[in-house]
């Protein structure tokens, strides 16, 4: 219940803080290897898509619009 959610949030916060301290960001692949993972820019891409900016969304993350439309079904 609530304790599991709080534990998850605490662990996620610890992960974010440690990754940011080690690599400058929370994305493991981008921080360690210098290449963006498939999820990098996904949130920004979906926000752009909801605002009607399809090209901006594709530029941010080409897979995000496809995933967004698959989730709508």
CSV table of C-alpha atoms in Angstrom, one decimal, residues 5-60:
chain,number,residue,atom,x,y,z
A,5,UNK,CA,4.7,3.6,-2.7
A,6,UNK,CA,6.8,5.8,-0.3
A,7,UNK,CA,9.6,3.3,-0.5
A,8,UNK,CA,9.5,3.3,-4.3
A,9,UNK,CA,9.5,7.1,-4.4
A,10,UNK,CA,12.4,7.3,-1.9
A,11,UNK,CA,14.4,4.8,-4.0
A,12,UNK,CA,13.6,6.6,-7.2
A,13,UNK,CA,14.7,9.9,-5.7
A,14,UNK,CA,17.9,8.3,-4.5
A,15,UNK,CA,18.5,7.0,-8.0
A,16,UNK,CA,17.9,10.4,-9.6
A,17,UNK,CA,20.2,12.2,-7.2
A,18,UNK,CA,23.0,9.6,-7.6
A,19,UNK,CA,22.7,9.5,-11.4
A,20,UNK,CA,22.7,13.3,-11.6
A,21,UNK,CA,25.7,13.5,-9.4
A,22,UNK,CA,27.6,10.9,-11.4
A,23,UNK,CA,26.6,11.8,-15.0
A,24,UNK,CA,24.7,15.1,-15.0
A,25,UNK,CA,21.3,13.6,-15.8
A,26,UNK,CA,19.0,10.7,-14.8
A,27,UNK,CA,19.3,8.8,-18.1
A,28,UNK,CA,21.7,5.9,-17.5
A,29,UNK,CA,22.5,5.3,-21.2
A,30,UNK,CA,23.1,8.9,-22.1
A,31,UNK,CA,25.1,9.5,-18.9
A,32,UNK,CA,27.4,6.5,-19.2
A,33,UNK,CA,27.6,5.9,-23.0
A,34,UNK,CA,26.7,9.3,-24.4
A,35,UNK,CA,23.8,8.1,-26.5
A,36,UNK,CA,20.2,8.8,-25.8
A,37,UNK,CA,18.0,5.9,-24.8
A,38,UNK,CA,14.6,5.2,-26.6
A,39,UNK,CA,12.8,7.1,-23.9
A,40,UNK,CA,14.9,10.3,-23.9
A,41,UNK,CA,12.7,13.2,-24.9
A,42,UNK,CA,9.6,11.1,-24.8
A,43,UNK,CA,7.7,13.3,-22.3
A,44,UNK,CA,8.5,16.5,-24.2
A,45,UNK,CA,7.6,14.8,-27.5
A,46,UNK,CA,4.1,13.8,-26.1
A,47,UNK,CA,3.6,17.3,-24.8
A,48,UNK,CA,4.5,18.8,-28.2
A,49,UNK,CA,2.1,16.3,-29.9
A,50,UNK,CA,-0.8,17.3,-27.6
A,51,UNK,CA,-0.1,20.9,-28.7
A,52,UNK,CA,-0.4,19.9,-32.3
A,53,UNK,CA,3.4,20.2,-33.1
A,54,UNK,CA,3.8,16.8,-34.9
A,55,UNK,CA,7.2,17.7,-36.5
A,56,UNK,CA,8.6,19.0,-33.2
A,57,UNK,CA,7.4,15.9,-31.5
A,58,UNK,CA,9.1,13.7,-34.1
A,59,UNK,CA,12.3,15.7,-33.8
A,60,UNK,CA,12.3,15.3,-30.0
